[in-house]
Short mmCIF file of C-alpha atoms in Angstrom, two decimals:
data_model
loop_
_atom_site.label_atom_id
_atom_site.label_comp_id
_atom_site.label_asym_id
_atom_site.label_seq_id
_atom_site.Cartn_x
_atom_site.Cartn_y
_atom_site.Cartn_z
CA MET A 1 8.64 178.59 58.60
CA GLN A 2 7.68 181.54 60.66
CA PRO A 3 4.28 181.12 62.30
CA ARG A 4 1.45 183.35 61.13
CA ASN A 5 0.27 184.28 64.60
CA MET A 6 2.81 184.12 67.35
CA SER A 7 1.46 187.12 69.26
CA MET A 8 -1.44 185.12 70.70
CA SER A 9 -3.61 188.25 70.41
CA GLY A 10 -6.35 186.05 68.99
CA VAL A 11 -6.38 184.01 72.19
CA VAL A 12 -6.91 187.05 74.37
CA ASP A 13 -9.63 188.49 72.14
CA LEU A 14 -11.47 185.20 71.92
CA ALA A 15 -11.26 184.68 75.66
CA ALA A 16 -12.92 188.03 76.27
CA VAL A 17 -15.66 187.36 73.75
CA LYS A 18 -16.40 183.93 75.19
CA ALA A 19 -16.97 185.17 78.72
CA ALA A 20 -13.88 183.93 80.49
CA GLY A 21 -15.50 183.98 83.89
CA ASP A 22 -18.05 181.34 82.90
CA ALA A 23 -15.39 179.19 81.30
CA LYS A 24 -13.25 179.38 84.43
CA ALA A 25 -16.17 178.31 86.61
CA LYS A 26 -16.92 175.38 84.32
CA ALA A 27 -13.27 174.33 84.36
CA GLU A 28 -13.18 174.38 88.16
CA GLN A 29 -16.41 172.40 88.33
CA ALA A 30 -15.06 169.80 85.91
CA ARG A 31 -11.83 169.42 87.91
CA ALA A 32 -13.80 169.01 91.11
CA GLU A 33 -15.96 166.33 89.52
CA SER A 34 -12.86 164.56 88.20
CA ALA A 35 -11.35 164.58 91.69
CA ARG A 36 -14.54 163.10 93.20
CA GLN A 37 -14.37 160.28 90.64
CA GLY A 38 -10.77 159.53 91.54
CA GLY A 39 -9.17 161.40 88.64
CA GLY A 40 -6.75 164.28 88.68
CA GLY A 41 -3.85 162.22 90.00
CA ALA A 42 -0.27 162.48 88.90
CA VAL A 43 0.60 161.26 85.43
CA SER A 44 3.83 159.99 83.94
CA PRO A 45 5.89 162.20 81.60
CA ALA A 46 5.01 159.85 78.74
CA SER A 47 1.32 160.69 79.25
CA LEU A 48 1.94 164.33 78.32
CA VAL A 49 2.02 163.39 74.63
CA ILE A 50 -0.98 161.50 73.27
CA ASP A 51 -2.26 160.36 69.89
CA VAL A 52 -5.82 161.52 69.34
CA ASP A 53 -8.45 160.40 66.83
CA GLU A 54 -11.99 161.51 66.08
CA ALA A 55 -13.52 158.91 68.39
CA GLY A 56 -11.48 159.98 71.41
CA PHE A 57 -11.44 163.74 70.77
CA GLU A 58 -14.25 164.54 73.22
CA THR A 59 -12.57 162.74 76.11
CA ASP A 60 -8.90 163.23 75.30
CA VAL A 61 -9.04 166.88 74.26
CA LEU A 62 -12.26 168.69 75.15
CA GLN A 63 -12.61 167.22 78.63
CA ARG A 64 -8.91 167.42 79.41
CA SER A 65 -8.88 171.09 78.35
CA THR A 66 -10.86 171.93 81.49
CA GLU A 67 -7.77 171.22 83.59
CA VAL A 68 -4.84 171.93 81.26
CA PRO A 69 -4.33 173.69 77.91
CA VAL A 70 -4.24 171.08 75.16
CA VAL A 71 -1.95 171.85 72.21
CA ILE A 72 -2.94 170.01 69.02
CA ASP A 73 -0.31 169.12 66.43
CA PHE A 74 -1.87 168.29 63.05
CA TRP A 75 0.68 166.23 61.13
CA ALA A 76 1.13 163.50 58.50
CA GLU A 77 3.79 160.90 57.80
CA TRP A 78 4.62 162.39 54.38
CA CYS A 79 5.09 165.94 55.74
CA GLU A 80 8.81 166.76 56.06
CA PRO A 81 8.39 169.93 58.23
CA CYS A 82 6.19 167.84 60.56
CA LYS A 83 9.21 165.63 61.22
CA GLN A 84 11.07 168.67 62.57
CA LEU A 85 8.23 170.27 64.50
CA GLY A 86 6.72 167.13 66.04
CA PRO A 87 9.74 166.00 68.07
CA LEU A 88 10.33 169.58 69.21
CA LEU A 89 6.78 169.89 70.54
CA GLU A 90 7.07 166.50 72.23
CA ARG A 91 10.28 167.54 73.97
CA LEU A 92 8.73 170.81 75.12
CA ALA A 93 5.64 169.00 76.45
CA VAL A 94 7.88 166.98 78.76
CA GLU A 95 10.04 169.98 79.65
CA TYR A 96 6.99 172.10 80.58
CA ASN A 97 6.12 169.36 83.06
CA GLY A 98 2.33 169.31 82.87
CA ARG A 99 1.70 172.96 82.03
CA PHE A 100 0.20 171.80 78.73
CA LEU A 101 -0.79 168.52 77.11
CA LEU A 102 0.25 167.70 73.52
CA ALA A 103 -2.31 165.91 71.35
CA LYS A 104 -1.08 164.63 67.99
CA VAL A 105 -3.61 164.24 65.16
CA ASP A 106 -2.72 162.35 61.98
CA VAL A 107 -4.67 164.27 59.32
CA ASP A 108 -4.70 161.34 56.89
CA ALA A 109 -6.63 159.25 59.40
CA ASN A 110 -8.74 162.10 60.83
CA GLN A 111 -9.99 164.20 57.92
CA MET A 112 -13.08 165.36 59.81
CA LEU A 113 -11.03 166.92 62.61
CA MET A 114 -8.83 168.62 60.04
CA GLN A 115 -11.92 170.14 58.39
CA GLN A 116 -13.53 171.16 61.67
CA PHE A 117 -10.42 173.13 62.66
CA GLY A 118 -10.11 174.67 59.20
CA VAL A 119 -6.59 173.34 58.68
CA GLN A 120 -5.29 174.57 55.32
CA GLY A 121 -1.81 173.09 55.49
CA ILE A 122 0.42 171.14 57.84
CA PRO A 123 2.05 171.19 60.22
CA ALA A 124 -0.65 173.25 61.91
CA VAL A 125 -0.84 173.86 65.66
CA PHE A 126 -3.97 174.77 67.60
CA ALA A 127 -4.88 174.84 71.28
CA VAL A 128 -8.05 174.02 73.17
CA VAL A 129 -8.52 175.89 76.45
CA ALA A 130 -11.62 175.21 78.59
CA GLY A 131 -13.33 173.79 75.52
CA GLN A 132 -12.44 176.70 73.24
CA ALA A 133 -10.36 176.19 70.09
CA LEU A 134 -7.60 178.71 69.39
CA PRO A 135 -5.27 178.86 66.34
CA LEU A 136 -1.60 179.14 67.29
CA PHE A 137 0.55 178.85 64.14
CA GLN A 138 1.04 176.97 60.90
CA GLY A 139 4.32 175.61 59.62
CA ALA A 140 7.55 174.87 61.43
CA ALA A 141 8.95 177.69 63.58
CA PRO A 142 12.06 178.53 65.62
CA GLU A 143 12.00 177.05 69.11
CA SER A 144 12.30 180.45 70.77
CA GLN A 145 9.07 181.66 69.17
CA ILE A 146 7.26 178.42 69.96
CA ARG A 147 8.28 178.81 73.60
CA GLU A 148 6.97 182.38 73.59
CA THR A 149 3.63 181.18 72.24
CA LEU A 150 3.37 178.39 74.80
CA ASP A 151 4.20 180.77 77.64
CA GLN A 152 1.44 183.15 76.53
CA LEU A 153 -1.00 180.26 76.12
CA ILE A 154 -0.28 179.00 79.63
CA GLN A 155 -0.63 182.52 81.04
CA VAL A 156 -4.02 182.93 79.35
CA GLY A 157 -5.11 179.53 80.67
CA GLU A 158 -4.16 180.45 84.23
CA GLU A 159 -5.40 184.04 84.34
CA ARG A 160 -8.63 183.72 82.38
CA PHE A 161 -9.67 180.10 82.91
CA GLY A 162 -7.96 179.06 86.13
CA LEU A 163 -6.08 176.19 84.48
CA THR A 164 -3.14 175.22 86.65
CA GLY A 165 -1.97 172.20 84.67
CA ILE A 166 -1.57 168.60 85.74
CA VAL A 167 0.79 167.00 88.22
CA VAL A 168 3.58 164.90 86.73
CA ASP A 169 5.18 162.04 88.62
CA ALA A 170 8.71 161.72 87.27
CA SER A 171 9.06 158.32 88.92
CA ALA A 172 6.00 156.97 87.11
CA GLY A 173 7.99 156.12 83.98
CA ASP A 174 9.37 152.64 83.39
CA ALA A 175 13.15 152.88 83.44
CA ASP A 176 13.40 149.61 81.53
CA SER A 177 11.40 151.11 78.65
CA ALA A 178 13.63 154.15 78.23
CA PRO A 179 14.93 154.40 74.67
CA ALA A 180 18.54 153.51 74.09
CA GLU A 181 20.84 156.47 73.64
CA VAL A 182 21.46 157.10 69.97
CA PRO A 183 25.10 157.67 69.05
CA ALA A 184 25.86 161.13 67.77
CA GLY A 185 26.06 161.36 63.99
CA PRO A 186 29.04 162.87 62.18
CA TYR A 187 27.25 166.20 61.57
CA ASP A 188 25.12 166.47 64.72
CA ALA A 189 27.22 169.27 66.22
CA GLN A 190 27.07 171.35 63.02
CA LEU A 191 23.35 170.75 62.64
CA GLU A 192 22.79 171.78 66.26
CA THR A 193 24.80 174.96 65.66
CA ALA A 194 22.65 175.69 62.62
CA ALA A 195 19.44 175.07 64.55
CA GLN A 196 20.55 177.37 67.36
CA ALA A 197 21.35 180.09 64.84
CA LEU A 198 17.91 179.64 63.30
CA ASP A 199 16.27 179.91 66.72
CA ALA A 200 18.18 183.16 67.32
CA ASN A 201 17.03 184.55 63.93
CA ASP A 202 20.66 184.50 62.79
CA PHE A 203 19.68 183.34 59.34
CA ASP A 204 23.09 184.03 57.77
CA GLY A 205 24.77 181.95 60.45
CA ALA A 206 22.29 179.12 59.94
CA VAL A 207 22.86 179.21 56.18
CA ARG A 208 26.62 178.96 56.65
CA ALA A 209 26.30 176.05 59.06
CA TYR A 210 23.92 174.08 56.84
CA ARG A 211 26.07 174.71 53.78
CA SER A 212 29.08 173.43 55.70
CA VAL A 213 27.29 170.12 56.26
CA LEU A 214 26.15 169.91 52.64
CA ALA A 215 29.68 170.56 51.40
CA ASP A 216 30.68 167.19 52.90
CA ASP A 217 27.31 165.42 52.60
CA PRO A 218 25.30 166.84 49.67
CA VAL A 219 22.33 164.53 50.27
CA ASN A 220 21.92 165.25 54.00
CA THR A 221 18.13 165.62 54.28
CA GLU A 222 18.10 167.63 57.50
CA ALA A 223 20.67 170.08 56.19
CA LYS A 224 18.86 170.52 52.87
CA LEU A 225 15.57 171.26 54.63
CA GLY A 226 17.24 173.54 57.16
CA LEU A 227 19.09 175.47 54.48
CA ALA A 228 15.93 176.01 52.47
CA GLN A 229 14.09 177.26 55.57
CA ALA A 230 16.95 179.53 56.67
CA GLU A 231 17.24 181.10 53.23
CA LEU A 232 13.48 181.63 53.05
CA LEU A 233 13.30 183.23 56.50
CA GLY A 234 16.29 185.42 55.70
CA ARG A 235 14.61 186.68 52.53
CA VAL A 236 11.31 187.60 54.21
CA ALA A 237 12.81 189.05 57.40
CA GLY A 238 13.04 192.61 56.09
CA LEU A 239 10.06 192.63 53.74
CA ASP A 240 7.09 194.97 54.02
CA PRO A 241 4.18 192.58 53.28
CA GLN A 242 1.81 195.28 52.10
CA LYS A 243 4.39 196.74 49.74
CA VAL A 244 5.28 193.29 48.39
CA ARG A 245 1.64 192.43 47.75
CA THR A 246 1.04 195.75 46.00
CA GLU A 247 4.07 195.38 43.74
CA ALA A 248 3.11 191.81 42.86
CA ALA A 249 -0.42 192.89 41.92
CA GLU A 250 0.86 195.77 39.80
CA ASN A 251 3.60 193.69 38.11
CA PRO A 252 2.10 190.24 37.45
CA VAL A 253 4.96 189.21 35.14
CA ALA A 254 7.90 190.66 37.10
CA PRO A 255 9.99 187.77 38.51
CA ALA A 256 11.36 189.64 41.55
CA ALA A 257 7.91 190.87 42.64
CA GLN A 258 6.31 187.46 42.22
CA MET A 259 9.15 185.60 43.98
CA ALA A 260 8.91 187.93 46.99
CA ALA A 261 5.14 187.45 47.15
CA ALA A 262 5.57 183.68 46.86
CA ASP A 263 7.98 183.71 49.80
CA LEU A 264 5.36 185.49 51.89
CA ASP A 265 2.70 183.06 50.70
CA LEU A 266 4.76 180.10 51.85
CA VAL A 267 5.70 181.62 55.21
CA GLY A 268 2.01 182.34 55.77
CA GLY A 269 1.11 178.72 55.11
CA HIS A 270 -0.46 179.33 51.68
CA VAL A 271 1.58 176.64 49.96
CA GLU A 272 -0.57 176.12 46.87
CA ASP A 273 -0.75 179.89 46.30
CA ALA A 274 3.04 180.19 46.43
CA PHE A 275 3.58 177.31 44.04
CA GLY A 276 0.83 178.41 41.66
CA ARG A 277 2.17 181.96 41.56
CA LEU A 278 5.65 180.82 40.57
CA VAL A 279 4.47 178.24 38.03
CA GLU A 280 2.46 180.97 36.32
CA THR A 281 5.45 183.34 36.43
CA VAL A 282 7.63 180.68 34.81
CA ARG A 283 5.01 180.33 32.08
CA ARG A 284 4.98 184.06 31.39
CA ASN A 285 8.75 184.59 31.24
CA VAL A 286 11.68 183.46 29.10
CA GLY A 287 15.44 183.14 29.36
CA ASP A 288 17.26 184.01 32.57
CA ASP A 289 14.12 185.42 34.21
CA ARG A 290 12.28 182.15 33.68
CA ASP A 291 15.21 180.14 35.03
CA ALA A 292 15.52 182.33 38.14
CA VAL A 293 11.86 181.74 38.99
CA ARG A 294 12.19 178.01 38.31
CA VAL A 295 15.14 177.76 40.70
CA ARG A 296 13.24 179.67 43.40
CA LEU A 297 10.31 177.28 43.02
CA LEU A 298 12.62 174.29 43.46
CA GLU A 299 14.01 175.92 46.61
CA LEU A 300 10.49 176.27 48.01
CA PHE A 301 9.87 172.60 47.23
CA GLU A 302 12.75 171.82 49.59
CA VAL A 303 11.06 173.77 52.39
CA ILE A 304 7.89 171.68 52.15
CA GLY A 305 9.53 168.35 51.37
CA PRO A 306 9.56 166.14 48.27
CA ASP A 307 6.89 163.72 49.54
CA ASP A 308 4.24 166.39 50.10
CA PRO A 309 1.42 165.93 47.53
CA ARG A 310 1.34 169.69 46.94
CA VAL A 311 4.95 169.50 45.79
CA THR A 312 4.14 166.58 43.50
CA ALA A 313 1.24 168.51 41.95
CA ALA A 314 3.36 171.64 41.49
CA ARG A 315 6.19 169.65 39.89
CA THR A 316 3.70 168.28 37.37
CA ALA A 317 2.37 171.79 36.65
CA LEU A 318 5.92 173.10 36.25
CA ALA A 319 6.77 170.34 33.80
CA ARG A 320 3.74 171.28 31.71
CA VAL A 321 4.80 174.91 31.32
CA LEU A 322 8.44 174.04 30.69
CA PHE A 323 7.87 171.31 28.15
#
């Protein structure tokens, strides 16, 4: 899904409000103290991605954020979009070579952290810079836009807080522990083509590529999720959000107006709102209109993933209004 705030304008505004000069001085002082205590040395690439819990948050995130921006990935095992976004963020953490640190937080095991950050849905990505929490985006997003956000985050960290990152020792890894190379699957090339099209905002191209995979393998999970996301992003690409919201408010029973608003809800991370809107629209319509809304709701279920509890709840609500 498209992130809600990829411009990073919130980071810049917050930095100004929080007196960036003071934060920069504190960051420099903390790095100097770490150096005196023998810290600040080179780390291995594997150390750029860490699992964080509530007990270690102060040390692993807040303290580390005085030397490098810390990107926090809120995820859960049952979250299908998390399974796409998580590996991408991990790969970028290694590729960026110490310019940011990735902290992964399992929301099921760390409910307090989830509440403190105001996480409404996952995946959700935040950053902590010099002790300050900043929202980045919610939901999966094309790699190109994630890179843009990370570049802006790093720039803010350098210019306003003096964060220069951490030194990575490429030789620090254990060659014997490197994962075995996984053989390419039969549809890897097509799925990669689809992903590249999605990154380039070529939603029609991504749809064609995913459908090509599904034509041969109708149960391919990655292709089903990718297709649902590509179709959703293609539908919202040309929408005027204000106009859509107005039409939905003025036409509470109209299927087209409510489906467009539900698409925007989902892209914005308001999953329950999107599902609830369409369940209610199914209840208030009959015939072909009702069926069209039902099908759209099932498509949105694919975007979130069948194991998400919000999907389970919405399926139950849908069954009630249908039967």
